[in-house]
Amino acid sequence: MRRNAVKRLLALLATCATALGLTALTAPQATAATGCKVDYTVASQWQGGFQAGVKVTNLGDPVTGWKLTFTLPDAGQKVVQGWNATWSQSGSAVTAVGVDWNRTLATGATADLGLTGSFTGANPAPTAFALNGVPCTGSVDGTTPPDPGEPGDGTPVEVNGQLHVCGVNLCNQYNRPIQLRGMSTHGIQWFSQCYDNASVDALAEDWKSDLLRVAMYVQEDGYETDPAGFTSRVNSLVDMAEARGMYSIIDFHTLTPGDPNHNLGRAKTFFASVAARNAGKKNVIYEIANEPNGVSWSGIKNYAEQVIPVIRAADPDAVVIVGTRGWSSLGVSDGSSESEIVNNPVNATNIMYAFHFYAASHKDNYRAAVSRAASQLPLFVSEFGTVSATGDGAVDRASTTAWLDLLDRLKIGYANWTYSDAPEGSAAFRPGTCGGGDYSSSGVLTESGALLKSRISTPDSFPTS
Ligand code: IDC
């Protein structure tokens, strides 16, 4: 519709509304608020090259279909490769256009872009950032932006306190269902450099994560090689999460062999120790077997009924997550279903059942199982990936989004594999990030990391009464 036609129609509607006494409808139409902020960070620089993050924050009204433009001040600066947008360069002018999955930016939303570039002389920061032609001055319509201040109402643990299972939900201290959203470590035997103060700060403050899952492999150079050392590493990660108000899942990461009974003795020793040590804390959830495989449900149930009492003896009120058959697929990957659990549940209270998925491998039939099971069993997605079950390959955005929308709707908590810089598609950080001190700029995020950060960092709005 042409502009004049719109004006005429609005005038007509206003007249009708006044005639009907609907004055609210005739309130003057404000023009769209505009404004943006760009954080540009050089994540690393080497002879003639660099990698940078470009974090765009929309401060104005929501935009759909955006274009970021900026100037590279030195004639020798060139964009070599960019990600999370479609990039082009003409002379010193660079353009990045939003792609399908980030083309809509709500008010306050961010797009994490990154690029690698080359330079010949100096490598000065770009200038004249503009979003859809509006200069990114960090203000809205030229006004001073409000001070974002402290994240309002306290940390996830302050707000929710000691958790418990109520019905099929995870509930907080007000007995109200909540969803925890967070990240899983990679194997702490391999990626300890990824879990330092700076990275856990970034998880709590930038990602606004509710949760850190601590994946302690038992085999593959894990716990069995140094029980005391791994127990103490897990405890220190629990403390680091607690200091930042995040929950932590202590994951006894059994994988191969798949029968958790193989590790029954180790599990009893380990959980007796961590449960006694952490009993006074409100932020601990115990996950007793990551992904049982090649084992029947009754075998898993037998294991759970021996390990849970050990935990309860030391820490009576903590929530415990029990792995399920077929790599924690509720049995679906073994051709079974959730009904084997519904018909023969673990004989314990205050427990949840694990469901894991990898978005590129596990789709509609798995989502259907979760939708069915969610009304009968307390579920927690203690691990999932945006990629294939190998942990590598391309991010399946459509399937990941379908999954996360479903989990949000059902208020099912989740932890994403992985908060690490492993050289595989599931990792949130680009290889080489860990230990470097910068976990915050957008240039260090992979596609999976940018997607998860955008999902996890939205406000929680936990119920408080
Ligand atoms: C993968 C890691 C990979 C490692 C492999 C073997 O991403 O680097 O070499 O384990 O230890 C799971 C498991 C989880 C897997 C992940 C991806 O819980 O340990 O991590 N996955 O394959 N279940 C389904 C997928």
GROMACS .gro file of C-alpha atoms and ligand atoms in nm:
model
  490
    1MET     CA    1   0.000   0.000   0.000
    2ARG     CA    2   0.129   0.345  -0.088
    3ARG     CA    3   0.213   0.588   0.194
    4ASN     CA    4  -0.068   0.830   0.111
    5ALA     CA    5  -0.318   0.550   0.107
    6VAL     CA    6  -0.198   0.439   0.449
    7LYS     CA    7  -0.231   0.794   0.582
    8ARG     CA    8  -0.585   0.822   0.447
    9LEU     CA    9  -0.678   0.487   0.599
   10LEU     CA   10  -0.535   0.585   0.938
   11ALA     CA   11  -0.722   0.916   0.929
   12LEU     CA   12  -1.041   0.730   0.849
   13LEU     CA   13  -0.985   0.480   1.132
   14ALA     CA   14  -0.913   0.767   1.371
   15THR     CA   15  -1.239   0.935   1.279
   16CYS     CA   16  -1.433   0.611   1.329
   17ALA     CA   17  -1.256   0.543   1.657
   18THR     CA   18  -1.332   0.889   1.791
   19ALA     CA   19  -1.692   0.843   1.690
   20LEU     CA   20  -1.694   0.517   1.890
   21GLY     CA   21  -1.518   0.674   2.185
   22LEU     CA   22  -1.204   0.465   2.133
   23THR     CA   23  -0.959   0.743   2.204
   24ALA     CA   24  -0.671   0.506   2.273
   25LEU     CA   25  -0.669   0.407   1.909
   26THR     CA   26  -0.620   0.766   1.805
   27ALA     CA   27  -0.310   0.824   2.018
   28PRO     CA   28  -0.035   0.975   1.802
   29GLN     CA   29   0.175   0.710   1.630
   30ALA     CA   30   0.537   0.729   1.748
   31THR     CA   31   0.792   0.685   1.474
   32ALA     CA   32   1.012   0.376   1.509
   33ALA     CA   33   1.289   0.407   1.765
   34THR     CA   34   1.630   0.337   1.617
   35GLY     CA   35   1.970   0.282   1.766
   36CYS     CA   36   2.246   0.028   1.787
   37LYS     CA   37   2.572  -0.054   1.952
   38VAL     CA   38   2.867  -0.246   1.811
   39ASP     CA   39   3.140  -0.410   2.016
   40TYR     CA   40   3.439  -0.481   1.798
   41THR     CA   41   3.711  -0.697   1.948
   42VAL     CA   42   4.028  -0.831   1.792
   43ALA     CA   43   4.043  -1.184   1.934
   44SER     CA   44   4.385  -1.256   1.789
   45GLN     CA   45   4.633  -1.099   1.552
   46TRP     CA   46   4.928  -1.243   1.372
   47GLN     CA   47   5.170  -1.137   1.098
   48GLY     CA   48   4.945  -0.976   0.838
   49GLY     CA   49   4.623  -1.129   0.969
   50PHE     CA   50   4.368  -1.104   1.245
   51GLN     CA   51   4.042  -1.244   1.375
   52ALA     CA   52   3.777  -1.016   1.517
   53GLY     CA   53   3.433  -1.036   1.671
   54VAL     CA   54   3.159  -0.790   1.581
   55LYS     CA   55   2.872  -0.794   1.827
   56VAL     CA   56   2.576  -0.595   1.707
   57THR     CA   57   2.310  -0.494   1.958
   58ASN     CA   58   1.982  -0.351   1.837
   59LEU     CA   59   1.876  -0.078   2.080
   60GLY     CA   60   1.578   0.039   1.878
   61ASP     CA   61   1.251  -0.122   1.778
   62PRO     CA   62   1.273  -0.476   1.639
   63VAL     CA   63   1.425  -0.498   1.291
   64THR     CA   64   1.379  -0.773   1.036
   65GLY     CA   65   1.629  -0.785   0.755
   66TRP     CA   66   1.929  -0.580   0.865
   67LYS     CA   67   2.249  -0.460   0.711
   68LEU     CA   68   2.555  -0.361   0.909
   69THR     CA   69   2.799  -0.128   0.735
   70PHE     CA   70   3.136   0.001   0.848
   71THR     CA   71   3.463   0.139   0.717
   72LEU     CA   72   3.806  -0.019   0.734
   73PRO     CA   73   4.028   0.287   0.775
   74ASP     CA   74   4.353   0.146   0.635
   75ALA     CA   75   4.375   0.072   0.264
   76GLY     CA   76   4.551  -0.259   0.333
   77GLN     CA   77   4.270  -0.406   0.548
   78LYS     CA   78   4.061  -0.676   0.384
   79VAL     CA   79   3.792  -0.911   0.508
   80VAL     CA   80   3.911  -1.262   0.420
   81GLN     CA   81   3.624  -1.461   0.564
   82GLY     CA   82   3.323  -1.368   0.773
   83TRP     CA   83   3.060  -1.575   0.953
   84ASN     CA   84   2.707  -1.547   1.088
   85ALA     CA   85   2.623  -1.292   0.811
   86THR     CA   86   2.675  -1.250   0.437
   87TRP     CA   87   2.984  -1.037   0.400
   88SER     CA   88   3.105  -0.815   0.118
   89GLN     CA   89   3.364  -0.542   0.078
   90SER     CA   90   3.397  -0.262  -0.173
   91GLY     CA   91   3.706  -0.049  -0.125
   92SER     CA   92   3.708   0.045   0.241
   93ALA     CA   93   3.333  -0.013   0.285
   94VAL     CA   94   3.229  -0.343   0.442
   95THR     CA   95   2.874  -0.477   0.452
   96ALA     CA   96   2.738  -0.767   0.658
   97VAL     CA   97   2.379  -0.872   0.593
   98GLY     CA   98   2.186  -1.083   0.843
   99VAL     CA   99   2.126  -1.444   0.743
  100ASP     CA  100   1.805  -1.646   0.777
  101TRP     CA  101   1.842  -1.730   1.142
  102ASN     CA  102   1.949  -1.390   1.274
  103ARG     CA  103   1.773  -1.155   1.034
  104THR     CA  104   1.525  -1.053   1.301
  105LEU     CA  105   1.671  -0.865   1.594
  106ALA     CA  106   1.433  -0.783   1.878
  107THR     CA  107   1.493  -0.480   2.095
  108GLY     CA  108   1.807  -0.550   2.297
  109ALA     CA  109   1.891  -0.858   2.090
  110THR     CA  110   2.240  -0.917   1.963
  111ALA     CA  111   2.394  -1.078   1.658
  112ASP     CA  112   2.740  -1.222   1.707
  113LEU     CA  113   2.937  -1.188   1.387
  114GLY     CA  114   3.300  -1.261   1.326
  115LEU     CA  115   3.561  -1.229   1.061
  116THR     CA  116   3.916  -1.302   0.973
  117GLY     CA  117   4.100  -1.032   0.787
  118SER     CA  118   4.435  -0.937   0.640
  119PHE     CA  119   4.624  -0.611   0.669
  120THR     CA  120   4.943  -0.463   0.532
  121GLY     CA  121   5.014  -0.144   0.730
  122ALA     CA  122   4.846  -0.078   1.061
  123ASN     CA  123   4.532  -0.259   1.166
  124PRO     CA  124   4.312   0.015   1.315
  125ALA     CA  125   3.961  -0.064   1.440
  126PRO     CA  126   3.681  -0.005   1.189
  127THR     CA  127   3.480   0.317   1.205
  128ALA     CA  128   3.131   0.439   1.112
  129PHE     CA  129   2.935   0.131   1.215
  130ALA     CA  130   2.574   0.169   1.106
  131LEU     CA  131   2.275  -0.064   1.119
  132ASN     CA  132   2.035  -0.008   0.832
  133GLY     CA  133   2.198   0.332   0.788
  134VAL     CA  134   2.155   0.437   1.154
  135PRO     CA  135   2.492   0.516   1.316
  136CYS     CA  136   2.569   0.275   1.601
  137THR     CA  137   2.645   0.529   1.872
  138GLY     CA  138   2.520   0.314   2.159
  139SER     CA  139   2.216   0.534   2.203
  140VAL     CA  140   1.852   0.531   2.100
  141ASP     CA  141   1.745   0.824   1.882
  142GLY     CA  142   2.046   1.017   2.008
  143THR     CA  143   1.953   0.981   2.378
  144THR     CA  144   2.182   0.837   2.644
  145PRO     CA  145   2.122   0.465   2.688
  146PRO     CA  146   2.003   0.348   3.030
  147ASP     CA  147   2.269   0.192   3.247
  148PRO     CA  148   2.216  -0.183   3.215
  149GLY     CA  149   2.328  -0.218   3.578
  150GLU     CA  150   2.329  -0.546   3.766
  151PRO     CA  151   2.111  -0.826   3.634
  152GLY     CA  152   1.821  -0.728   3.855
  153ASP     CA  153   1.682  -0.989   4.082
  154GLY     CA  154   1.968  -1.208   4.187
  155THR     CA  155   2.144  -1.512   4.051
  156PRO     CA  156   1.961  -1.831   3.953
  157VAL     CA  157   2.058  -1.998   4.283
  158GLU     CA  158   1.963  -1.693   4.491
  159VAL     CA  159   1.622  -1.678   4.329
  160ASN     CA  160   1.541  -2.049   4.320
  161GLY     CA  161   1.728  -2.191   4.618
  162GLN     CA  162   1.725  -2.566   4.683
  163LEU     CA  163   1.547  -2.744   4.399
  164HIS     CA  164   1.322  -3.047   4.415
  165VAL     CA  165   1.108  -3.251   4.182
  166CYS     CA  166   0.737  -3.177   4.199
  167GLY     CA  167   0.514  -3.387   3.977
  168VAL     CA  168   0.694  -3.405   3.643
  169ASN     CA  169   0.872  -3.073   3.693
  170LEU     CA  170   1.182  -2.936   3.850
  171CYS     CA  171   1.060  -2.689   4.112
  172ASN     CA  172   1.222  -2.406   4.302
  173GLN     CA  173   1.196  -2.302   4.667
  174TYR     CA  174   0.851  -2.155   4.598
  175ASN     CA  175   0.738  -2.494   4.471
  176ARG     CA  176   0.699  -2.352   4.121
  177PRO     CA  177   0.822  -2.525   3.803
  178ILE     CA  178   1.135  -2.382   3.649
  179GLN     CA  179   1.353  -2.451   3.348
  180LEU     CA  180   1.731  -2.432   3.387
  181ARG     CA  181   1.928  -2.351   3.072
  182GLY     CA  182   2.301  -2.394   3.055
  183MET     CA  183   2.609  -2.559   2.916
  184SER     CA  184   2.804  -2.879   2.968
  185THR     CA  185   3.179  -2.893   2.990
  186HIS     CA  186   3.363  -3.122   2.752
  187GLY     CA  187   3.556  -3.403   2.920
  188ILE     CA  188   3.739  -3.229   3.203
  189GLN     CA  189   4.034  -3.467   3.155
  190TRP     CA  190   4.096  -3.307   2.814
  191PHE     CA  191   3.972  -2.950   2.840
  192SER     CA  192   4.062  -2.830   3.188
  193GLN     CA  193   4.209  -2.515   3.029
  194CYS     CA  194   3.853  -2.420   2.929
  195TYR     CA  195   3.732  -2.393   3.289
  196ASP     CA  196   3.907  -2.103   3.453
  197ASN     CA  197   3.771  -1.796   3.629
  198ALA     CA  198   3.742  -1.602   3.305
  199SER     CA  199   3.541  -1.870   3.124
  200VAL     CA  200   3.307  -1.937   3.415
  201ASP     CA  201   3.259  -1.561   3.458
  202ALA     CA  202   3.163  -1.538   3.091
  203LEU     CA  203   2.918  -1.825   3.132
  204ALA     CA  204   2.747  -1.658   3.427
  205GLU     CA  205   2.762  -1.297   3.317
  206ASP     CA  206   2.755  -1.290   2.936
  207TRP     CA  207   2.567  -1.611   2.872
  208LYS     CA  208   2.348  -1.562   3.180
  209SER     CA  209   2.362  -1.936   3.217
  210ASP     CA  210   2.173  -2.101   3.501
  211LEU     CA  211   2.381  -2.411   3.496
  212LEU     CA  212   2.721  -2.570   3.442
  213ARG     CA  213   2.726  -2.944   3.386
  214VAL     CA  214   3.059  -3.093   3.486
  215ALA     CA  215   3.131  -3.391   3.260
  216MET     CA  216   3.365  -3.622   3.444
  217TYR     CA  217   3.441  -3.915   3.217
  218VAL     CA  218   3.503  -4.235   3.406
  219GLN     CA  219   3.699  -4.412   3.133
  220GLU     CA  220   3.905  -4.256   2.850
  221ASP     CA  221   4.174  -4.121   3.087
  222GLY     CA  222   3.909  -3.998   3.329
  223TYR     CA  223   3.815  -4.075   3.690
  224GLU     CA  224   3.942  -4.433   3.695
  225THR     CA  225   4.298  -4.311   3.637
  226ASP     CA  226   4.300  -4.070   3.934
  227PRO     CA  227   3.992  -4.084   4.158
  228ALA     CA  228   4.115  -3.831   4.414
  229GLY     CA  229   4.234  -3.584   4.151
  230PHE     CA  230   3.910  -3.594   3.950
  231THR     CA  231   3.694  -3.574   4.262
  232SER     CA  232   3.875  -3.260   4.365
  233ARG     CA  233   3.851  -3.105   4.017
  234VAL     CA  234   3.476  -3.167   4.014
  235ASN     CA  235   3.441  -3.010   4.359
  236SER     CA  236   3.631  -2.702   4.255
  237LEU     CA  237   3.406  -2.657   3.950
  238VAL     CA  238   3.102  -2.691   4.175
  239ASP     CA  239   3.249  -2.411   4.390
  240MET     CA  240   3.318  -2.194   4.086
  241ALA     CA  241   2.959  -2.232   3.970
  242GLU     CA  242   2.828  -2.167   4.322
  243ALA     CA  243   3.036  -1.850   4.358
  244ARG     CA  244   2.857  -1.715   4.050
  245GLY     CA  245   2.510  -1.828   4.150
  246MET     CA  246   2.484  -2.111   3.898
  247TYR     CA  247   2.362  -2.465   3.950
  248SER     CA  248   2.603  -2.747   3.871
  249ILE     CA  249   2.531  -3.098   3.755
  250ILE     CA  250   2.790  -3.350   3.866
  251ASP     CA  251   2.793  -3.585   3.567
  252PHE     CA  252   2.942  -3.931   3.618
  253HIS     CA  253   3.016  -3.952   3.248
  254THR     CA  254   2.995  -4.320   3.171
  255LEU     CA  255   2.995  -4.391   2.798
  256THR     CA  256   3.211  -4.690   2.707
  257PRO     CA  257   3.143  -4.946   2.839
  258GLY     CA  258   2.777  -4.863   2.829
  259ASP     CA  259   2.659  -5.073   3.122
  260PRO     CA  260   2.685  -4.848   3.428
  261ASN     CA  261   2.711  -5.156   3.650
  262HIS     CA  262   3.064  -5.189   3.518
  263ASN     CA  263   3.141  -4.875   3.723
  264LEU     CA  264   2.914  -4.948   4.020
  265GLY     CA  265   3.193  -4.961   4.277
  266ARG     CA  266   3.353  -4.643   4.144
  267ALA     CA  267   3.015  -4.469   4.140
  268LYS     CA  268   2.951  -4.555   4.504
  269THR     CA  269   3.293  -4.429   4.609
  270PHE     CA  270   3.270  -4.114   4.401
  271PHE     CA  271   2.915  -4.018   4.500
  272ALA     CA  272   2.969  -4.093   4.869
  273SER     CA  273   3.253  -3.845   4.858
  274VAL     CA  274   3.101  -3.563   4.649
  275ALA     CA  275   2.762  -3.590   4.821
  276ALA     CA  276   2.917  -3.561   5.167
  277ARG     CA  277   3.136  -3.272   5.063
  278ASN     CA  278   2.858  -3.078   4.886
  279ALA     CA  279   2.557  -3.166   5.103
  280GLY     CA  280   2.528  -2.815   5.244
  281LYS     CA  281   2.515  -2.652   4.902
  282LYS     CA  282   2.198  -2.559   4.720
  283ASN     CA  283   2.345  -2.565   4.372
  284VAL     CA  284   2.423  -2.934   4.321
  285ILE     CA  285   2.238  -3.188   4.107
  286TYR     CA  286   2.378  -3.540   4.069
  287GLU     CA  287   2.372  -3.725   3.736
  288ILE     CA  288   2.465  -4.083   3.807
  289ALA     CA  289   2.520  -4.231   3.459
  290ASN     CA  290   2.562  -4.024   3.145
  291GLU     CA  291   2.453  -4.257   2.866
  292PRO     CA  292   2.380  -4.621   2.939
  293ASN     CA  293   2.402  -4.824   2.618
  294GLY     CA  294   2.392  -5.192   2.536
  295VAL     CA  295   2.211  -5.250   2.865
  296SER     CA  296   1.848  -5.313   2.954
  297TRP     CA  297   1.633  -5.073   3.152
  298SER     CA  298   1.621  -5.318   3.440
  299GLY     CA  299   2.003  -5.319   3.448
  300ILE     CA  300   2.007  -4.939   3.468
  301LYS     CA  301   1.733  -4.935   3.733
  302ASN     CA  302   1.932  -5.183   3.940
  303TYR     CA  303   2.236  -4.955   3.923
  304ALA     CA  304   2.031  -4.648   4.014
  305GLU     CA  305   1.874  -4.819   4.313
  306GLN     CA  306   2.219  -4.891   4.452
  307VAL     CA  307   2.378  -4.552   4.385
  308ILE     CA  308   2.090  -4.324   4.488
  309PRO     CA  309   2.086  -4.446   4.852
  310VAL     CA  310   2.456  -4.368   4.877
  311ILE     CA  311   2.385  -4.010   4.771
  312ARG     CA  312   2.080  -3.978   4.995
  313ALA     CA  313   2.273  -4.098   5.298
  314ALA     CA  314   2.505  -3.801   5.263
  315ASP     CA  315   2.291  -3.538   5.087
  316PRO     CA  316   1.923  -3.623   5.141
  317ASP     CA  317   1.757  -3.335   4.956
  318ALA     CA  318   1.944  -3.312   4.624
  319VAL     CA  319   1.785  -3.389   4.288
  320VAL     CA  320   1.931  -3.694   4.111
  321ILE     CA  321   1.920  -3.750   3.733
  322VAL     CA  322   1.911  -4.109   3.609
  323GLY     CA  323   2.039  -4.196   3.260
  324THR     CA  324   1.808  -4.395   3.036
  325ARG     CA  325   1.843  -4.679   2.789
  326GLY     CA  326   1.992  -4.628   2.442
  327TRP     CA  327   2.232  -4.339   2.520
  328SER     CA  328   1.975  -4.166   2.739
  329SER     CA  329   1.714  -4.170   2.465
  330LEU     CA  330   1.437  -4.305   2.694
  331GLY     CA  331   1.500  -4.629   2.505
  332VAL     CA  332   1.401  -4.487   2.165
  333SER     CA  333   1.745  -4.546   2.006
  334ASP     CA  334   1.710  -4.914   2.106
  335GLY     CA  335   1.368  -4.942   1.946
  336SER     CA  336   1.197  -4.915   2.282
  337SER     CA  337   1.014  -4.623   2.443
  338GLU     CA  338   0.950  -4.434   2.764
  339SER     CA  339   0.683  -4.685   2.861
  340GLU     CA  340   0.945  -4.928   2.996
  341ILE     CA  341   1.028  -4.660   3.255
  342VAL     CA  342   0.670  -4.552   3.319
  343ASN     CA  343   0.582  -4.918   3.387
  344ASN     CA  344   0.888  -4.986   3.601
  345PRO     CA  345   1.019  -4.660   3.751
  346VAL     CA  346   1.324  -4.631   3.972
  347ASN     CA  347   1.223  -4.684   4.332
  348ALA     CA  348   1.326  -4.345   4.464
  349THR     CA  349   1.186  -3.995   4.504
  350ASN     CA  350   1.319  -3.659   4.394
  351ILE     CA  351   1.466  -3.800   4.074
  352MET     CA  352   1.449  -3.707   3.708
  353TYR     CA  353   1.521  -3.910   3.396
  354ALA     CA  354   1.782  -3.801   3.141
  355PHE     CA  355   1.698  -3.745   2.780
  356HIS     CA  356   1.981  -3.663   2.537
  357PHE     CA  357   1.960  -3.568   2.172
  358TYR     CA  358   2.181  -3.448   1.887
  359ALA     CA  359   1.970  -3.223   1.668
  360ALA     CA  360   2.105  -3.334   1.329
  361SER     CA  361   2.051  -3.703   1.415
  362HIS     CA  362   1.745  -3.709   1.639
  363LYS     CA  363   1.432  -3.548   1.506
  364ASP     CA  364   1.055  -3.588   1.494
  365ASN     CA  365   1.018  -3.937   1.642
  366TYR     CA  366   1.241  -3.839   1.934
  367ARG     CA  367   1.052  -3.513   1.982
  368ALA     CA  368   0.730  -3.712   1.982
  369ALA     CA  369   0.867  -3.940   2.255
  370VAL     CA  370   0.967  -3.642   2.469
  371SER     CA  371   0.628  -3.478   2.418
  372ARG     CA  372   0.455  -3.799   2.532
  373ALA     CA  373   0.692  -3.873   2.818
  374ALA     CA  374   0.688  -3.519   2.957
  375SER     CA  375   0.344  -3.563   3.106
  376GLN     CA  376   0.444  -3.885   3.281
  377LEU     CA  377   0.810  -3.857   3.381
  378PRO     CA  378   1.026  -3.575   3.518
  379LEU     CA  379   1.275  -3.518   3.235
  380PHE     CA  380   1.602  -3.330   3.217
  381VAL     CA  381   1.800  -3.283   2.895
  382SER     CA  382   2.136  -3.301   3.067
  383GLU     CA  383   2.316  -3.316   2.733
  384PHE     CA  384   2.233  -3.226   2.375
  385GLY     CA  385   2.415  -3.108   2.066
  386THR     CA  386   2.318  -2.886   1.775
  387VAL     CA  387   2.502  -3.122   1.538
  388SER     CA  388   2.512  -3.496   1.469
  389ALA     CA  389   2.557  -3.762   1.736
  390THR     CA  390   2.930  -3.776   1.654
  391GLY     CA  391   2.955  -3.433   1.817
  392ASP     CA  392   3.080  -3.294   1.487
  393GLY     CA  393   2.943  -3.172   1.156
  394ALA     CA  394   2.714  -2.886   1.065
  395VAL     CA  395   2.475  -2.718   1.302
  396ASP     CA  396   2.118  -2.822   1.226
  397ARG     CA  397   1.950  -2.494   1.307
  398ALA     CA  398   1.597  -2.599   1.218
  399SER     CA  399   1.605  -2.911   1.433
  400THR     CA  400   1.785  -2.736   1.720
  401THR     CA  401   1.526  -2.459   1.718
  402ALA     CA  402   1.239  -2.709   1.710
  403TRP     CA  403   1.395  -2.890   2.006
  404LEU     CA  404   1.461  -2.580   2.214
  405ASP     CA  405   1.116  -2.440   2.146
  406LEU     CA  406   0.970  -2.771   2.263
  407LEU     CA  407   1.184  -2.778   2.579
  408ASP     CA  408   1.095  -2.416   2.656
  409ARG     CA  409   0.727  -2.495   2.617
  410LEU     CA  410   0.752  -2.801   2.844
  411LYS     CA  411   0.985  -2.623   3.090
  412ILE     CA  412   1.245  -2.897   3.053
  413GLY     CA  413   1.594  -2.796   3.163
  414TYR     CA  414   1.892  -2.846   2.935
  415ALA     CA  415   2.271  -2.836   2.908
  416ASN     CA  416   2.443  -2.806   2.571
  417TRP     CA  417   2.749  -3.007   2.467
  418THR     CA  418   2.998  -2.829   2.487
  419TYR     CA  419   3.134  -2.520   2.655
  420SER     CA  420   3.477  -2.581   2.505
  421ASP     CA  421   3.700  -2.503   2.208
  422ALA     CA  422   3.721  -2.863   2.087
  423PRO     CA  423   3.778  -2.884   1.711
  424GLU     CA  424   3.427  -3.018   1.645
  425GLY     CA  425   3.096  -2.861   1.543
  426SER     CA  426   2.936  -2.902   1.885
  427ALA     CA  427   3.189  -2.680   2.062
  428ALA     CA  428   3.079  -2.326   2.150
  429PHE     CA  429   3.420  -2.167   2.105
  430ARG     CA  430   3.655  -2.159   1.811
  431PRO     CA  431   3.968  -2.371   1.847
  432GLY     CA  432   4.239  -2.189   2.039
  433THR     CA  433   4.000  -1.981   2.250
  434CYS     CA  434   4.054  -2.155   2.584
  435GLY     CA  435   4.318  -2.025   2.816
  436GLY     CA  436   4.344  -1.705   2.609
  437GLY     CA  437   4.139  -1.495   2.852
  438ASP     CA  438   3.877  -1.379   2.601
  439TYR     CA  439   3.555  -1.580   2.621
  440SER     CA  440   3.328  -1.282   2.568
  441SER     CA  441   3.379  -1.125   2.231
  442SER     CA  442   3.164  -1.256   1.954
  443GLY     CA  443   3.468  -1.350   1.743
  444VAL     CA  444   3.545  -1.644   1.970
  445LEU     CA  445   3.205  -1.811   1.922
  446THR     CA  446   3.129  -2.085   1.671
  447GLU     CA  447   2.793  -2.101   1.498
  448SER     CA  448   2.676  -2.343   1.765
  449GLY     CA  449   2.807  -2.117   2.042
  450ALA     CA  450   2.639  -1.808   1.898
  451LEU     CA  451   2.309  -1.994   1.865
  452LEU     CA  452   2.318  -2.132   2.219
  453LYS     CA  453   2.432  -1.806   2.371
  454SER     CA  454   2.140  -1.628   2.206
  455ARG     CA  455   1.898  -1.887   2.351
  456ILE     CA  456   2.046  -1.914   2.700
  457SER     CA  457   2.101  -1.544   2.764
  458THR     CA  458   1.736  -1.441   2.736
  459PRO     CA  459   1.572  -1.351   3.071
  460ASP     CA  460   1.465  -1.643   3.290
  461SER     CA  461   1.170  -1.485   3.472
  462PHE     CA  462   1.176  -1.750   3.746
  463PRO     CA  463   0.858  -1.742   3.957
  464THR     CA  464   0.920  -1.602   4.307
  465SER     CA  465   0.593  -1.662   4.483
  466IDC     C1  466   3.230  -3.698   2.236
  466IDC     C2  467   3.324  -3.581   2.223
  466IDC     C3  468   3.445  -3.623   2.145
  466IDC     C4  469   3.504  -3.747   2.211
  466IDC     C5  470   3.399  -3.857   2.221
  466IDC     C6  471   3.449  -3.982   2.290
  466IDC     O1  472   3.256  -3.472   2.163
  466IDC     O2  473   3.540  -3.518   2.140
  466IDC     O3  474   3.611  -3.793   2.131
  466IDC     O4  475   3.291  -3.807   2.295
  466IDC     O5  476   3.466  -3.961   2.424
  466IDC     C7  477   2.755  -3.826   2.360
  466IDC     C8  478   2.842  -3.840   2.477
  466IDC     C9  479   2.962  -3.749   2.467
  466IDC    C10  480   3.011  -3.741   2.322
  466IDC    C11  481   2.901  -3.676   2.239
  466IDC    C12  482   2.940  -3.651   2.093
  466IDC     O6  483   2.776  -3.819   2.600
  466IDC     O7  484   3.062  -3.798   2.550
  466IDC     O8  485   3.125  -3.657   2.321
  466IDC     N1  486   2.783  -3.758   2.248
  466IDC     O9  487   2.970  -3.770   2.029
  466IDC     N2  488   2.637  -3.884   2.342
  466IDC    C13  489   2.592  -3.856   2.219
  466IDC    C14  490   2.684  -3.774   2.158
   0.00000   0.00000   0.00000
